[in-house]
mmCIF file of C-alpha atoms and ligand atoms in Angstrom:
data_model
loop_
_atom_site.group_PDB
_atom_site.id
_atom_site.type_symbol
_atom_site.label_atom_id
_atom_site.label_comp_id
_atom_site.label_asym_id
_atom_site.label_seq_id
_atom_site.Cartn_x
_atom_site.Cartn_y
_atom_site.Cartn_z
ATOM 1 C CA MET Q 500 22.259 6.159 12.794
ATOM 2 C CA SER Q 501 18.969 6.964 11.121
ATOM 3 C CA ASN Q 502 16.936 10.091 11.761
ATOM 4 C CA LEU Q 503 13.723 8.154 12.273
ATOM 5 C CA LYS Q 504 11.513 9.372 15.099
ATOM 6 C CA ILE Q 505 8.591 7.589 16.692
ATOM 7 C CA ILE Q 506 5.255 9.381 16.297
ATOM 8 C CA ILE Q 507 3.238 9.723 19.496
ATOM 9 C CA ALA Q 508 -0.566 9.477 19.547
ATOM 10 C CA PRO Q 509 -2.840 11.283 19.014
ATOM 11 C CA ASP Q 510 -1.553 11.968 15.504
ATOM 12 C CA PRO Q 511 -3.509 11.699 12.229
ATOM 13 C CA ARG Q 512 -0.618 9.808 10.594
ATOM 14 C CA LEU Q 513 -1.271 6.871 12.939
ATOM 15 C CA LEU Q 514 -4.817 6.563 11.582
ATOM 16 C CA GLU Q 515 -3.826 6.141 7.919
ATOM 17 C CA VAL Q 516 -3.922 2.871 5.975
ATOM 18 C CA SER Q 517 -0.402 2.026 4.738
ATOM 19 C CA LYS Q 518 0.356 1.024 1.155
ATOM 20 C CA PRO Q 519 1.746 -2.363 0.064
ATOM 21 C CA VAL Q 520 5.443 -2.496 -0.855
ATOM 22 C CA LYS Q 521 5.822 -3.206 -4.576
ATOM 23 C CA GLU Q 522 9.506 -4.079 -4.679
ATOM 24 C CA VAL Q 523 11.703 -5.296 -1.829
ATOM 25 C CA ASN Q 524 14.820 -3.298 -2.704
ATOM 26 C CA ASN Q 525 17.784 -1.921 -0.736
ATOM 27 C CA ASP Q 526 15.825 1.098 0.484
ATOM 28 C CA ILE Q 527 13.262 -1.227 2.061
ATOM 29 C CA LYS Q 528 16.014 -3.418 3.508
ATOM 30 C CA ASN Q 529 17.727 -0.384 5.080
ATOM 31 C CA LEU Q 530 14.458 1.001 6.398
ATOM 32 C CA LEU Q 531 13.626 -2.329 8.082
ATOM 33 C CA GLU Q 532 17.064 -2.392 9.731
ATOM 34 C CA ASP Q 533 16.674 1.231 10.910
ATOM 35 C CA MET Q 534 13.224 0.399 12.294
ATOM 36 C CA LEU Q 535 14.664 -2.584 14.163
ATOM 37 C CA GLN Q 536 17.416 -0.444 15.712
ATOM 38 C CA ILE Q 537 15.020 2.301 16.866
ATOM 39 C CA MET Q 538 12.736 -0.420 18.265
ATOM 40 C CA TYR Q 539 15.604 -1.954 20.288
ATOM 41 C CA ARG Q 540 16.765 1.493 21.459
ATOM 42 C CA SER Q 541 13.234 2.253 22.654
ATOM 43 C CA ASN Q 542 12.909 -1.152 24.394
ATOM 44 C CA GLY Q 543 9.980 -2.154 22.195
ATOM 45 C CA ILE Q 544 9.088 -5.633 20.940
ATOM 46 C CA GLY Q 545 7.415 -4.482 17.723
ATOM 47 C CA LEU Q 546 7.288 -1.485 15.403
ATOM 48 C CA ALA Q 547 5.305 -0.706 12.259
ATOM 49 C CA ALA Q 548 6.504 1.728 9.564
ATOM 50 C CA PRO Q 549 3.640 4.236 10.030
ATOM 51 C CA GLN Q 550 4.901 4.759 13.598
ATOM 52 C CA VAL Q 551 7.988 6.411 12.074
ATOM 53 C CA GLY Q 552 5.913 8.308 9.517
ATOM 54 C CA VAL Q 553 6.390 5.889 6.609
ATOM 55 C CA LEU Q 554 3.044 4.696 5.243
ATOM 56 C CA LYS Q 555 4.307 1.348 3.951
ATOM 57 C CA ARG Q 556 3.273 -2.152 5.005
ATOM 58 C CA LEU Q 557 6.434 -2.990 6.967
ATOM 59 C CA VAL Q 558 6.785 -4.448 10.466
ATOM 60 C CA VAL Q 559 9.708 -5.442 12.675
ATOM 61 C CA MET Q 560 9.399 -7.572 15.789
ATOM 62 C CA ASP Q 561 11.500 -9.303 18.436
ATOM 63 C CA CYS Q 562 9.604 -10.955 21.273
ATOM 64 C CA SER Q 563 12.593 -12.902 22.594
ATOM 65 C CA ASP Q 564 13.390 -12.793 26.303
ATOM 66 C CA LYS Q 565 15.831 -10.039 27.275
ATOM 67 C CA ASN Q 566 18.281 -12.618 28.633
ATOM 68 C CA THR Q 567 18.211 -14.890 25.605
ATOM 69 C CA LYS Q 568 19.507 -14.477 22.074
ATOM 70 C CA LYS Q 569 17.876 -11.830 19.900
ATOM 71 C CA LYS Q 570 15.275 -13.040 17.423
ATOM 72 C CA PRO Q 571 14.643 -10.192 14.988
ATOM 73 C CA LEU Q 572 11.834 -10.684 12.496
ATOM 74 C CA LYS Q 573 11.141 -8.439 9.514
ATOM 75 C CA PHE Q 574 7.858 -8.467 7.615
ATOM 76 C CA VAL Q 575 7.029 -6.973 4.225
ATOM 77 C CA ASN Q 576 3.305 -6.875 3.341
ATOM 78 C CA PRO Q 577 2.224 -9.200 6.176
ATOM 79 C CA GLU Q 578 -1.227 -10.582 5.642
ATOM 80 C CA ILE Q 579 -3.251 -12.633 8.101
ATOM 81 C CA LEU Q 580 -4.643 -15.764 6.427
ATOM 82 C CA ASN Q 581 -6.179 -17.423 9.476
ATOM 83 C CA LEU Q 582 -7.153 -16.451 13.005
ATOM 84 C CA SER Q 583 -7.864 -19.055 15.688
ATOM 85 C CA SER Q 584 -11.219 -19.017 17.436
ATOM 86 C CA ASP Q 585 -9.563 -19.333 20.849
ATOM 87 C CA LYS Q 586 -8.462 -16.062 22.363
ATOM 88 C CA SER Q 587 -5.660 -14.857 24.627
ATOM 89 C CA GLU Q 588 -5.426 -11.741 26.732
ATOM 90 C CA PHE Q 589 -2.208 -9.758 27.123
ATOM 91 C CA GLU Q 590 -1.470 -6.385 28.636
ATOM 92 C CA GLU Q 591 -0.424 -4.320 25.629
ATOM 93 C CA GLY Q 592 1.616 -1.183 25.306
ATOM 94 C CA CYS Q 593 2.862 0.714 22.277
ATOM 95 C CA LEU Q 594 5.875 2.910 21.511
ATOM 96 C CA SER Q 595 3.400 5.456 20.094
ATOM 97 C CA LEU Q 596 1.413 5.423 23.356
ATOM 98 C CA PRO Q 597 4.226 5.730 25.926
ATOM 99 C CA THR Q 598 3.479 4.706 29.533
ATOM 100 C CA GLN Q 599 -0.055 3.572 28.603
ATOM 101 C CA TYR Q 600 -1.188 -0.066 28.936
ATOM 102 C CA ALA Q 601 -4.415 -2.028 28.643
ATOM 103 C CA LYS Q 602 -5.528 -5.639 28.532
ATOM 104 C CA VAL Q 603 -6.542 -6.660 25.014
ATOM 105 C CA GLU Q 604 -8.099 -9.938 23.897
ATOM 106 C CA ARG Q 605 -7.074 -11.300 20.488
ATOM 107 C CA PRO Q 606 -6.995 -14.661 18.676
ATOM 108 C CA SER Q 607 -4.298 -16.895 20.232
ATOM 109 C CA ASN Q 608 -2.889 -18.229 16.958
ATOM 110 C CA ILE Q 609 -2.547 -16.712 13.515
ATOM 111 C CA GLU Q 610 -1.277 -17.814 10.153
ATOM 112 C CA VAL Q 611 0.503 -15.064 8.248
ATOM 113 C CA GLU Q 612 1.862 -14.684 4.726
ATOM 114 C CA TYR Q 613 4.695 -12.193 4.236
ATOM 115 C CA LYS Q 614 8.003 -11.490 2.545
ATOM 116 C CA ASP Q 615 11.276 -11.014 4.390
ATOM 117 C CA GLU Q 616 13.851 -8.274 3.725
ATOM 118 C CA ASN Q 617 15.264 -10.322 0.825
ATOM 119 C CA GLY Q 618 11.912 -10.761 -0.873
ATOM 120 C CA ASN Q 619 11.508 -14.419 0.117
ATOM 121 C CA LYS Q 620 7.918 -15.422 0.664
ATOM 122 C CA TYR Q 621 6.823 -17.187 3.855
ATOM 123 C CA ARG Q 622 3.665 -18.661 5.273
ATOM 124 C CA LYS Q 623 4.053 -19.108 9.022
ATOM 125 C CA SER Q 624 2.035 -19.657 12.179
ATOM 126 C CA PHE Q 625 2.547 -17.577 15.289
ATOM 127 C CA SER Q 626 1.303 -18.125 18.834
ATOM 128 C CA GLY Q 627 1.599 -16.590 22.288
ATOM 129 C CA ILE Q 628 3.104 -13.139 22.611
ATOM 130 C CA GLU Q 629 4.293 -13.248 18.965
ATOM 131 C CA ALA Q 630 0.739 -13.730 17.697
ATOM 132 C CA THR Q 631 -0.507 -10.828 19.816
ATOM 133 C CA CYS Q 632 2.390 -8.559 18.875
ATOM 134 C CA LEU Q 633 2.086 -9.248 15.147
ATOM 135 C CA GLN Q 634 -1.672 -8.578 15.202
ATOM 136 C CA HIS Q 635 -0.981 -5.325 17.064
ATOM 137 C CA GLU Q 636 1.590 -4.286 14.421
ATOM 138 C CA ILE Q 637 -0.611 -5.263 11.462
ATOM 139 C CA ASP Q 638 -3.348 -3.144 13.068
ATOM 140 C CA HIS Q 639 -0.963 -0.172 12.761
ATOM 141 C CA LEU Q 640 -0.763 -0.792 8.995
ATOM 142 C CA ASN Q 641 -4.542 -0.405 8.923
ATOM 143 C CA GLY Q 642 -4.583 2.765 11.029
ATOM 144 C CA LYS Q 643 -5.703 0.958 14.149
ATOM 145 C CA LEU Q 644 -4.256 1.217 17.676
ATOM 146 C CA PHE Q 645 -4.577 -1.159 20.640
ATOM 147 C CA VAL Q 646 -6.894 1.348 22.339
ATOM 148 C CA ASP Q 647 -9.391 0.698 19.533
ATOM 149 C CA HIS Q 648 -9.919 -2.750 21.123
ATOM 150 C CA ILE Q 649 -10.956 -1.414 24.548
ATOM 151 C CA SER Q 650 -13.938 0.596 25.790
ATOM 152 C CA LYS Q 651 -14.406 4.140 24.504
ATOM 153 C CA LEU Q 652 -14.198 5.426 28.052
ATOM 154 C CA LYS Q 653 -10.791 3.819 28.657
ATOM 155 C CA LYS Q 654 -9.581 4.856 25.214
ATOM 156 C CA ASN Q 655 -10.524 8.509 25.754
ATOM 157 C CA ARG Q 656 -8.825 8.494 29.138
ATOM 158 C CA ILE Q 657 -5.577 7.234 27.571
ATOM 159 C CA ILE Q 658 -5.727 9.706 24.666
ATOM 160 C CA LYS Q 659 -6.235 12.608 27.083
ATOM 161 C CA LYS Q 660 -3.215 11.512 29.111
ATOM 162 C CA LEU Q 661 -1.129 11.335 25.934
ATOM 163 C CA GLU Q 662 -2.191 14.838 24.908
ATOM 164 C CA LYS Q 663 -0.869 16.047 28.251
ATOM 165 C CA ILE Q 664 2.356 14.050 27.923
ATOM 166 C CA LYS Q 665 2.946 15.484 24.441
ATOM 167 C CA LYS Q 666 2.528 19.056 25.705
ATOM 168 C CA THR Q 667 4.933 18.658 28.595
ATOM 169 C CA LYS Q 668 7.595 16.578 26.858
ATOM 170 C CA ASN Q 669 7.637 18.422 23.540
ATOM 171 C CA TYR Q 670 7.306 15.339 21.366
HETATM 172 NI NI1 NI A 1083 2.045 -0.210 18.634
#
């Protein structure tokens, strides 16, 4: 089992811009698998490398229904090529913002270019919860959190709650 730990906001590491991965080697492959396992253990549907303190452009995701077969996806250097003009609203949460949720509006469909854990290049379209989740995770790679999409008032309220949670739970 890896010793990765999820960073809880507010934390300056979550505001950094992550660096592109130059070579998809075994270290990257292992890191992606470790990220996927910590995501499943934490009951998350997505996780970006900066959330475990690694400032690399890596994302894992599995938006499949709990009762259906797992559908793990691993992304190296994901880049959004196209965003649809129509929008969807989902209630979002984040493993780095435990117990906090807010409705966020984002483009409904996206086209993304990325490499998988074997270095194969893909260009794929995502919709529904997958489109929202992937945009949320790519935001992390750019130092952005879902609370940056809501009003300052709501954002500050959530950050204050997290500061309290961090003090009491010793994160
Ligand atoms: Ni998140």
